[in-house]
mmCIF file of C-alpha atoms in Angstrom:
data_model
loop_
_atom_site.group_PDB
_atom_site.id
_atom_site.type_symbol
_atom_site.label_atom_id
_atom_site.label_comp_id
_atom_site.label_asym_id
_atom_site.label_seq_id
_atom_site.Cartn_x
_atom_site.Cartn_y
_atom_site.Cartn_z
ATOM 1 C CA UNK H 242 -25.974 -1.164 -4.394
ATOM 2 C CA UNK H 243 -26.612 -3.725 -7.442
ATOM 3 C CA UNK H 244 -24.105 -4.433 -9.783
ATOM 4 C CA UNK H 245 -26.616 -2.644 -12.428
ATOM 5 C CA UNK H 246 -26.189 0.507 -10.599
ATOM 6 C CA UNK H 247 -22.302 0.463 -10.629
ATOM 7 C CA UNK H 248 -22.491 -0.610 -14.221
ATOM 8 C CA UNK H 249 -24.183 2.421 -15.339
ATOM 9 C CA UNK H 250 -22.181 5.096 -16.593
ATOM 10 C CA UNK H 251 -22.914 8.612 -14.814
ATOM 11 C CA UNK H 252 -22.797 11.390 -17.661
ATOM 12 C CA UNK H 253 -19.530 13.715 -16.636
ATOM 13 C CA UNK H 254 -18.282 11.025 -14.437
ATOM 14 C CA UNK H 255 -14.922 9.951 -14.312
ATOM 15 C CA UNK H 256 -14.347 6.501 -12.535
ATOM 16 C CA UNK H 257 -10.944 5.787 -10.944
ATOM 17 C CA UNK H 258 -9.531 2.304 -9.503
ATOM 18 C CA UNK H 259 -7.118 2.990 -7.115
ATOM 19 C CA UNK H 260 -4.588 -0.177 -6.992
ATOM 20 C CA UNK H 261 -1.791 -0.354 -3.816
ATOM 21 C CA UNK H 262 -0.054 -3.885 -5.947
ATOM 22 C CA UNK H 263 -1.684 -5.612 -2.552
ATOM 23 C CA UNK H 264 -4.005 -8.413 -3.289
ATOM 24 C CA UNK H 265 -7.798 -7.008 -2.503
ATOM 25 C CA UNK H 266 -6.717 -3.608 -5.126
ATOM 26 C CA UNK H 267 -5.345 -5.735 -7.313
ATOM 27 C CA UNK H 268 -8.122 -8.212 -7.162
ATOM 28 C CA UNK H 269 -10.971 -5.567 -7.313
ATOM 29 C CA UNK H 270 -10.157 -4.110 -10.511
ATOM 30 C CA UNK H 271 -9.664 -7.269 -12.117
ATOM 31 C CA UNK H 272 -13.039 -8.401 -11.462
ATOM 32 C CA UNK H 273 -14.439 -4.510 -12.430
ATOM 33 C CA UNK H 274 -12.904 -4.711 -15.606
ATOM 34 C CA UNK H 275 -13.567 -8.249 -16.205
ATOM 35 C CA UNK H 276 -17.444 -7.845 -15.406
ATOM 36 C CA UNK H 277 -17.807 -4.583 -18.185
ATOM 37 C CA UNK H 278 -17.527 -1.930 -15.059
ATOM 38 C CA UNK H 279 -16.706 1.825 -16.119
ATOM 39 C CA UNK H 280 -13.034 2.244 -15.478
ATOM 40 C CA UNK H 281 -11.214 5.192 -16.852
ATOM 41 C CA UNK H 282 -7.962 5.382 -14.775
ATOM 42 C CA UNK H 283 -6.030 2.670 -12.776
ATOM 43 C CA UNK H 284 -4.009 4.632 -10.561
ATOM 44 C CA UNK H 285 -0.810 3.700 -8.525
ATOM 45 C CA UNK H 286 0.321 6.219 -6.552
ATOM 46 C CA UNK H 287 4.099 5.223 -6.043
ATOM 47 C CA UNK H 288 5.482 6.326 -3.022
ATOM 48 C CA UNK H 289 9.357 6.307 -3.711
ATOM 49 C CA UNK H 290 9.918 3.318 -1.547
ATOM 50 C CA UNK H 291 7.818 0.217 -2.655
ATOM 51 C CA UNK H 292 9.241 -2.980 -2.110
ATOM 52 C CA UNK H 293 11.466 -3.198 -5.404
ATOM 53 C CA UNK H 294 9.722 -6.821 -5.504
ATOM 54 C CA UNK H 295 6.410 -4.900 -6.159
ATOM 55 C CA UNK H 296 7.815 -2.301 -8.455
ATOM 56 C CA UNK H 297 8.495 -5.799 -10.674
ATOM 57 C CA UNK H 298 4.961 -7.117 -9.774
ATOM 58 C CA UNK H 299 3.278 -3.687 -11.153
ATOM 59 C CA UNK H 300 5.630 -4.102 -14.239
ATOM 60 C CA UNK H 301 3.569 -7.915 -14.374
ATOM 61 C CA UNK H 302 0.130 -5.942 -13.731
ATOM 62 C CA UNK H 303 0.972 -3.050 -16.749
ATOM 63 C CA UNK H 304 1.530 -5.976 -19.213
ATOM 64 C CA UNK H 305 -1.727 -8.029 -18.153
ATOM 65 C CA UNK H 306 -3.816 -4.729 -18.039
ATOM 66 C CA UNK H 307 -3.034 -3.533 -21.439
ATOM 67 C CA UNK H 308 -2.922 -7.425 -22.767
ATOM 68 C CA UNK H 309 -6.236 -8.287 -21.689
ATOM 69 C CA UNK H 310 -7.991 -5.257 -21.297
ATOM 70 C CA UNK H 311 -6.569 -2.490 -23.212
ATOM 71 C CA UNK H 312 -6.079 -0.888 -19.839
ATOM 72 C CA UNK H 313 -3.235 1.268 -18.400
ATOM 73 C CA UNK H 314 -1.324 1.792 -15.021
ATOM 74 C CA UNK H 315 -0.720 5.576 -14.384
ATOM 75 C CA UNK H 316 1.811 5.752 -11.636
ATOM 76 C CA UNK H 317 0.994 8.943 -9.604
ATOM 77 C CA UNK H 318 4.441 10.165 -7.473
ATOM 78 C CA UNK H 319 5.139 12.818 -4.896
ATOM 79 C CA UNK H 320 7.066 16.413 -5.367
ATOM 80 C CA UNK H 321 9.103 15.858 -2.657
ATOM 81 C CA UNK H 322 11.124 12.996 -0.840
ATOM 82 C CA UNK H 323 10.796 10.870 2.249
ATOM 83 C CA UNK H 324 13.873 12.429 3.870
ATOM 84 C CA UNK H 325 12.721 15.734 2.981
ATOM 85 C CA UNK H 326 10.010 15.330 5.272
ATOM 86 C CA UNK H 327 12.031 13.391 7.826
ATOM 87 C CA UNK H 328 14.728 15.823 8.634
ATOM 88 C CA UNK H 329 12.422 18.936 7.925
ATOM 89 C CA UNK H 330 11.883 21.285 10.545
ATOM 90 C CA UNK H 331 7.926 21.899 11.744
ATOM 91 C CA UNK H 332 6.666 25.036 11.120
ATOM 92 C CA UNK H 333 3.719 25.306 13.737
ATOM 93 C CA UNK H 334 2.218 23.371 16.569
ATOM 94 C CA UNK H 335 3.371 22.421 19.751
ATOM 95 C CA UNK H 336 6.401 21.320 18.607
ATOM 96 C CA UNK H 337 7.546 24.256 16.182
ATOM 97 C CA UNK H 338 10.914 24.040 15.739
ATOM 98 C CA UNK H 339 11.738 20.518 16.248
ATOM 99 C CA UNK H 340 12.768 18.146 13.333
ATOM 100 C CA UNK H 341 9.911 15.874 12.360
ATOM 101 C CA UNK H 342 11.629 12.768 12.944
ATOM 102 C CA UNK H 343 10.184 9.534 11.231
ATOM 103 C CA UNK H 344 6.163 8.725 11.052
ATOM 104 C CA UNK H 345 4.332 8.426 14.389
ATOM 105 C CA UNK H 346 1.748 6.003 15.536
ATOM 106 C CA UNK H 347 0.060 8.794 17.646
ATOM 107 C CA UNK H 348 -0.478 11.895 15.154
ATOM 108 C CA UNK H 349 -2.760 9.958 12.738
ATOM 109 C CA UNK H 350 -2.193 9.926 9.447
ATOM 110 C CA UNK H 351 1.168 9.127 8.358
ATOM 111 C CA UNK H 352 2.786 12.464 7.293
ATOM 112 C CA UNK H 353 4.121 10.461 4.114
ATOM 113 C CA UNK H 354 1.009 8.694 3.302
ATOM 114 C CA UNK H 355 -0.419 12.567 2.783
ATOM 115 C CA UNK H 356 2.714 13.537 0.412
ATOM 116 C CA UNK H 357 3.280 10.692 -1.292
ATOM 117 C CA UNK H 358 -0.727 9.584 -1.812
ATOM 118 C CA UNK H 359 -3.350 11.953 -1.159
ATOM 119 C CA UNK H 360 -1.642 15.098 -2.639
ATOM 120 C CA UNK H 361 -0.852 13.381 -5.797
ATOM 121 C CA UNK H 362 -4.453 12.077 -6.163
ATOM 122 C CA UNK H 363 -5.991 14.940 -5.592
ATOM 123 C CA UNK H 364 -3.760 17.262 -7.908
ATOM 124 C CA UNK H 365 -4.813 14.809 -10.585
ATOM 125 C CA UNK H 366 -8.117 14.508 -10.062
ATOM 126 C CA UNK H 367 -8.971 18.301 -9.877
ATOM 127 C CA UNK H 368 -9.699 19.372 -13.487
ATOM 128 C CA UNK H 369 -12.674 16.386 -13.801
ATOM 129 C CA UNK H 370 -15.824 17.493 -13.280
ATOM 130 C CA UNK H 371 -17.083 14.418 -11.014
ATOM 131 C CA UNK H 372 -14.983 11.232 -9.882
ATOM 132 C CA UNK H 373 -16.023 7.949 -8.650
ATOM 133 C CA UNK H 374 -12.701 5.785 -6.571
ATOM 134 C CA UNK H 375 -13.401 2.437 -6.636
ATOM 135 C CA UNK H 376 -11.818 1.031 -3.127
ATOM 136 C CA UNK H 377 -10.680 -2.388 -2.479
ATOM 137 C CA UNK H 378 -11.861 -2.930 1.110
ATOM 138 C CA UNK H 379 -13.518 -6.231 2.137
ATOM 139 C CA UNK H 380 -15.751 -7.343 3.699
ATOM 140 C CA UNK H 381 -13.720 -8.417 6.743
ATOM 141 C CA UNK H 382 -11.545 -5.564 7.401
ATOM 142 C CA UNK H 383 -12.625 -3.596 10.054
ATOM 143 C CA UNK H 384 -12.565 0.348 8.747
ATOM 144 C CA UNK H 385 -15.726 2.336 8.763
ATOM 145 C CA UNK H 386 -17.048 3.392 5.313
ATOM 146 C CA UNK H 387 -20.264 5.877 7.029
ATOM 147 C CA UNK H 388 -18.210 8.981 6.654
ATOM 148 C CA UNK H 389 -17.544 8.462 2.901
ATOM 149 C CA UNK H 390 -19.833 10.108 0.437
ATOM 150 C CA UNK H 391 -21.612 6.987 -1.472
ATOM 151 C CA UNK H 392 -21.677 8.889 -4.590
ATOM 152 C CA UNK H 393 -17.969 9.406 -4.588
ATOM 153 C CA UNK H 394 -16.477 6.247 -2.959
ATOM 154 C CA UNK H 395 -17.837 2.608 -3.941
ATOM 155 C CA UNK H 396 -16.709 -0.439 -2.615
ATOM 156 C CA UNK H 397 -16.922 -3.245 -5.253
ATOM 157 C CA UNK H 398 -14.976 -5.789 -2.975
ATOM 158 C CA UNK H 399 -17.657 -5.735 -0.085
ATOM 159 C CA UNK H 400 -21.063 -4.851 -2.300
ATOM 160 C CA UNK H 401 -20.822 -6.131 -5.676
ATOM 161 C CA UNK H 402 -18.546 -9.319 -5.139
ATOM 162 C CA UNK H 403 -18.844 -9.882 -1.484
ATOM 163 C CA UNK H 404 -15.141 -10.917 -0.609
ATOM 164 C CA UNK H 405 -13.111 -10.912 2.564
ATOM 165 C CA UNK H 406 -9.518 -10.894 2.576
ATOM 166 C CA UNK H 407 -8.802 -14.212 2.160
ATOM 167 C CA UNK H 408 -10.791 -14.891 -0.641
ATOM 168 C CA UNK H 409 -9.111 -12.267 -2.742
ATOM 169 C CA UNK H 410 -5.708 -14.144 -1.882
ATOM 170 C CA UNK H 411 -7.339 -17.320 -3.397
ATOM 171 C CA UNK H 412 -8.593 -15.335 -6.184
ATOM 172 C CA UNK H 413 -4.736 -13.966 -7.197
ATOM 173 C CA UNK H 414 -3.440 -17.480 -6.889
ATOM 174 C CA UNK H 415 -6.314 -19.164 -9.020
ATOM 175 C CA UNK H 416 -5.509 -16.914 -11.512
ATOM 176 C CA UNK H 417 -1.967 -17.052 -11.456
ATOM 177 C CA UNK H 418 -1.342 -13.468 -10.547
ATOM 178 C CA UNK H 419 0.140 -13.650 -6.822
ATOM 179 C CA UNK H 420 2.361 -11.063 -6.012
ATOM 180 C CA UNK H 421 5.504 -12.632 -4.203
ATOM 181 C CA UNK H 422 5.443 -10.187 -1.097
ATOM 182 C CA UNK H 423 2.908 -12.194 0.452
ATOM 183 C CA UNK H 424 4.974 -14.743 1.224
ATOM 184 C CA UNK H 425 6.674 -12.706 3.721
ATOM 185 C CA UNK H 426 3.978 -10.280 4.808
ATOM 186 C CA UNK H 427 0.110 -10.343 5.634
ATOM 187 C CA UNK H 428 -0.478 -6.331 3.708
ATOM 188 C CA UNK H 429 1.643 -3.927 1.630
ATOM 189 C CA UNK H 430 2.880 -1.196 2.051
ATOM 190 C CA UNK H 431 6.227 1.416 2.021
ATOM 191 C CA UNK H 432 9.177 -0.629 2.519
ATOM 192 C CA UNK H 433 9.850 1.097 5.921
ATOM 193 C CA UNK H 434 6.397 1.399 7.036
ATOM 194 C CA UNK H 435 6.531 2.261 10.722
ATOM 195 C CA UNK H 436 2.971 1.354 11.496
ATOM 196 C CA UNK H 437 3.493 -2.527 10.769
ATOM 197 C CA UNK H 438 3.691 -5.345 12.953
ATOM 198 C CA UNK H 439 6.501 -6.952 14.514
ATOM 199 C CA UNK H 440 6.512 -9.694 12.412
ATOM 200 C CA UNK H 441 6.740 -7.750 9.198
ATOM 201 C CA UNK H 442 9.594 -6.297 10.542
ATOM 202 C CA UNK H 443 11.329 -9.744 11.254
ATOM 203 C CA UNK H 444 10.514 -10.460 7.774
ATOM 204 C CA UNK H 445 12.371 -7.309 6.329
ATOM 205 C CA UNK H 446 15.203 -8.143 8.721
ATOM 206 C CA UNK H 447 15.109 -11.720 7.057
ATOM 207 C CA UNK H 448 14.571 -11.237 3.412
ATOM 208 C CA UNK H 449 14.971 -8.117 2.805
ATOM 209 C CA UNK H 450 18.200 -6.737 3.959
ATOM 210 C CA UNK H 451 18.743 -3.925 1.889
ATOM 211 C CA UNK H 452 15.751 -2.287 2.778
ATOM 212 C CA UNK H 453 16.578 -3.085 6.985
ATOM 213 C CA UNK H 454 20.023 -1.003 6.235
ATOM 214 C CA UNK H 455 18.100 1.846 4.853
ATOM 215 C CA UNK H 456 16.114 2.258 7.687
ATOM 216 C CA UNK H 457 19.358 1.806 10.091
ATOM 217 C CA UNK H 458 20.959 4.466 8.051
ATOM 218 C CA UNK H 459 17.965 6.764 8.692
ATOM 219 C CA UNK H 460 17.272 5.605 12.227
ATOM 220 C CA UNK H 461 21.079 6.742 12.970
ATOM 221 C CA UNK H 462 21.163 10.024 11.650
ATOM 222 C CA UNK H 463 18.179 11.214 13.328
ATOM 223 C CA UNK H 464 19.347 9.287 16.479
ATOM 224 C CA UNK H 465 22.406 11.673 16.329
ATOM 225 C CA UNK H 466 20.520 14.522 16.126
ATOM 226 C CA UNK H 467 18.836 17.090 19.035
ATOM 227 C CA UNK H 468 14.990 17.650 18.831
ATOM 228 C CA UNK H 469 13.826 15.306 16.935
ATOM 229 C CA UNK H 470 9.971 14.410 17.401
ATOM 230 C CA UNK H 471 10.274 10.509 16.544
ATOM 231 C CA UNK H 472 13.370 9.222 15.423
ATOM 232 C CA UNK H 473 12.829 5.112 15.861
ATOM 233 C CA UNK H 474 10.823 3.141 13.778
ATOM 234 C CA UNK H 475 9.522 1.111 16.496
ATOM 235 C CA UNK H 476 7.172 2.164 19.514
ATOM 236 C CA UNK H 477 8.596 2.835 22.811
ATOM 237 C CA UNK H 478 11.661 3.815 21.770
ATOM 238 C CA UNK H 479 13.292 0.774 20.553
ATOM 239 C CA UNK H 480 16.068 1.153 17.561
ATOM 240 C CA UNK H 481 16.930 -1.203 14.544
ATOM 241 C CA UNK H 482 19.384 -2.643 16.719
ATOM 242 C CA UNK H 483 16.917 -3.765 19.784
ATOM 243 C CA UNK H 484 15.107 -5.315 17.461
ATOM 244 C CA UNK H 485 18.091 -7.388 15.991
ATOM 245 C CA UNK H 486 18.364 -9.253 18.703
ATOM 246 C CA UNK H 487 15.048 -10.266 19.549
ATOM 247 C CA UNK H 488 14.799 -10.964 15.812
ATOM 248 C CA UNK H 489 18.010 -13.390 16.350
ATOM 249 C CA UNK H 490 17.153 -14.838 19.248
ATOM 250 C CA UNK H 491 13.293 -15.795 17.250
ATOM 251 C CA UNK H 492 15.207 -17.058 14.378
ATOM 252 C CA UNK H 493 17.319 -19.839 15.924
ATOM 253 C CA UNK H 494 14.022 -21.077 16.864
ATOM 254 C CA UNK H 495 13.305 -21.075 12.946
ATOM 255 C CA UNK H 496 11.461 -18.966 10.602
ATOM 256 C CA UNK H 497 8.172 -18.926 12.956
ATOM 257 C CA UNK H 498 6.537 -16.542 10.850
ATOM 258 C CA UNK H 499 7.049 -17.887 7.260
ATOM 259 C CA UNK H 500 3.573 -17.699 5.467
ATOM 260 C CA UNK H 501 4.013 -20.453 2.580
ATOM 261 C CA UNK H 502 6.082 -22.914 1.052
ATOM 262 C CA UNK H 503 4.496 -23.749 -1.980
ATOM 263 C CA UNK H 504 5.650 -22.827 -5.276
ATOM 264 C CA UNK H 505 4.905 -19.173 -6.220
ATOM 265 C CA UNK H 506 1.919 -18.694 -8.517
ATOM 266 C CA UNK H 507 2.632 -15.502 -10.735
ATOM 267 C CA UNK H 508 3.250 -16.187 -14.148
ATOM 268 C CA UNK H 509 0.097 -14.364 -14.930
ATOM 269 C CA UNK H 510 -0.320 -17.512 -17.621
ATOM 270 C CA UNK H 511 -4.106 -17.122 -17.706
ATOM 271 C CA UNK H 512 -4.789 -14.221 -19.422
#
């Protein structure tokens, strides 16, 4: 794919970058909007429980869009709420019956992820004719693009721009634009996000402790409860309060999994 081809408007087209407030998103449609690529929608779909630290970095990004480009966030959100969804009974399957519990690692996609993202997208994208997403993988993460339909999903990040991961990072600093969650964690996501590593956890058990006592409120009610499918965030069965103490006994060794000292680079000075 050239960057001529991208640049070429498709008559009845509508072209949507999808931005998460994580670096390669963030990065990608900066560089689409910066090189003259069609862009007619930056969407964030908000999923009720950001980071607040990244509801104040897409605050930053509204203000540089619109500055520099003359560009606007929408913010996409979901009909319903986490809890809903958490505590709600299932309606068919195996498990009819039983409360849903939190996310699982071992029924796909997360059950939130579909509520909060994909239904949203999709109920706003139905009335236009044709859409084009614009999607910031690069070219070192390892997720398969074959079963997307090239005329519907591009990939600036790994065809146009060539960029892994790590150059995108660079990019954000460079440009004065980093968003401070990185210091603590290696990818974004929902605050609670029961499909990240251990370490992110330790760093929400660190530095973000209002967020740790959410999920230890939610962890407890559904721990007191019969029937539930999942009702841990961590695999094998281990509650908020295993993990304290391993997270304890790792910090009197010292933060071990502290990303960066230096001084914060988001002042988004070089517009």
């Amino acid at each position: 794919m050239s960057r001529n081809e991208v640049k070429k408007r498709e008559e009845n087209t509508t072209y949507i970058a999808t931005i998460s407030g994580g670096k390669d998103s963030v990065t990608m449609c900066d560089l689409l909007l910066k090189n003259g690529y069609p862009v007619d929608y930056i969407l964030f779909t908000d999923t009720l429980h950001e980071h607040k630290k990244m509801y104040d970095y897409i605050e930053k990004l509204k203000i540089y869009f619109r500055s520099k480009y003359n560009k606007k966030i929408t913010i996409l959100k979901p009909k319903s709420t986490f809890e809903h969804w958490a505590f709600g009974v299932l309606e068919r399957g195996e498990r009819k019956g039983s409360i849903r519990g939190l996310p699982n690692l071992s029924n796909g996609m997360c059950y939130w992820r579909r509520e909060s993202k994909v239904k949203p997208m999709e109920k706003f994208t139905k009335h236009f004719e044709k859409v084009v997403y614009y999607i910031g993988y690069t070219l070192d993460e390892n997720r398969s693009i074959e079963n997307y339909d090239k005329y519907t999903f591009k990939f600036p990040l790994r065809d146009i721009f060539k960029m892994k991961e790590d150059d995108c990072k660079k990019y954000l600093i460079d440009q004065e634009m980093e968003n401070h969650l990185y210091r603590h964690y290696s990818r974004t996501g929902c605050d609670f996000c029961p499909f990240q590593s251990e370490q992110s956890f330790y760093m929400t058990w660190k530095h973000y402790p209002e967020t740790w006592d959410k999920m230890k409120k939610i962890e407890s009610k559904l721990l007191k409860l019969n029937n539930v499918v999942s009702s841990t965030w961590f695999m094998n069965h281990r509650t908020c309060d295993d993990m304290e103490k391993l997270f304890k006994e790792k910090d009197k060794q010292g933060s071990l999994f502290d990303f960066s000292d230096e001084p914060l680079k988001d002042c988004f000075c070089k517009i």
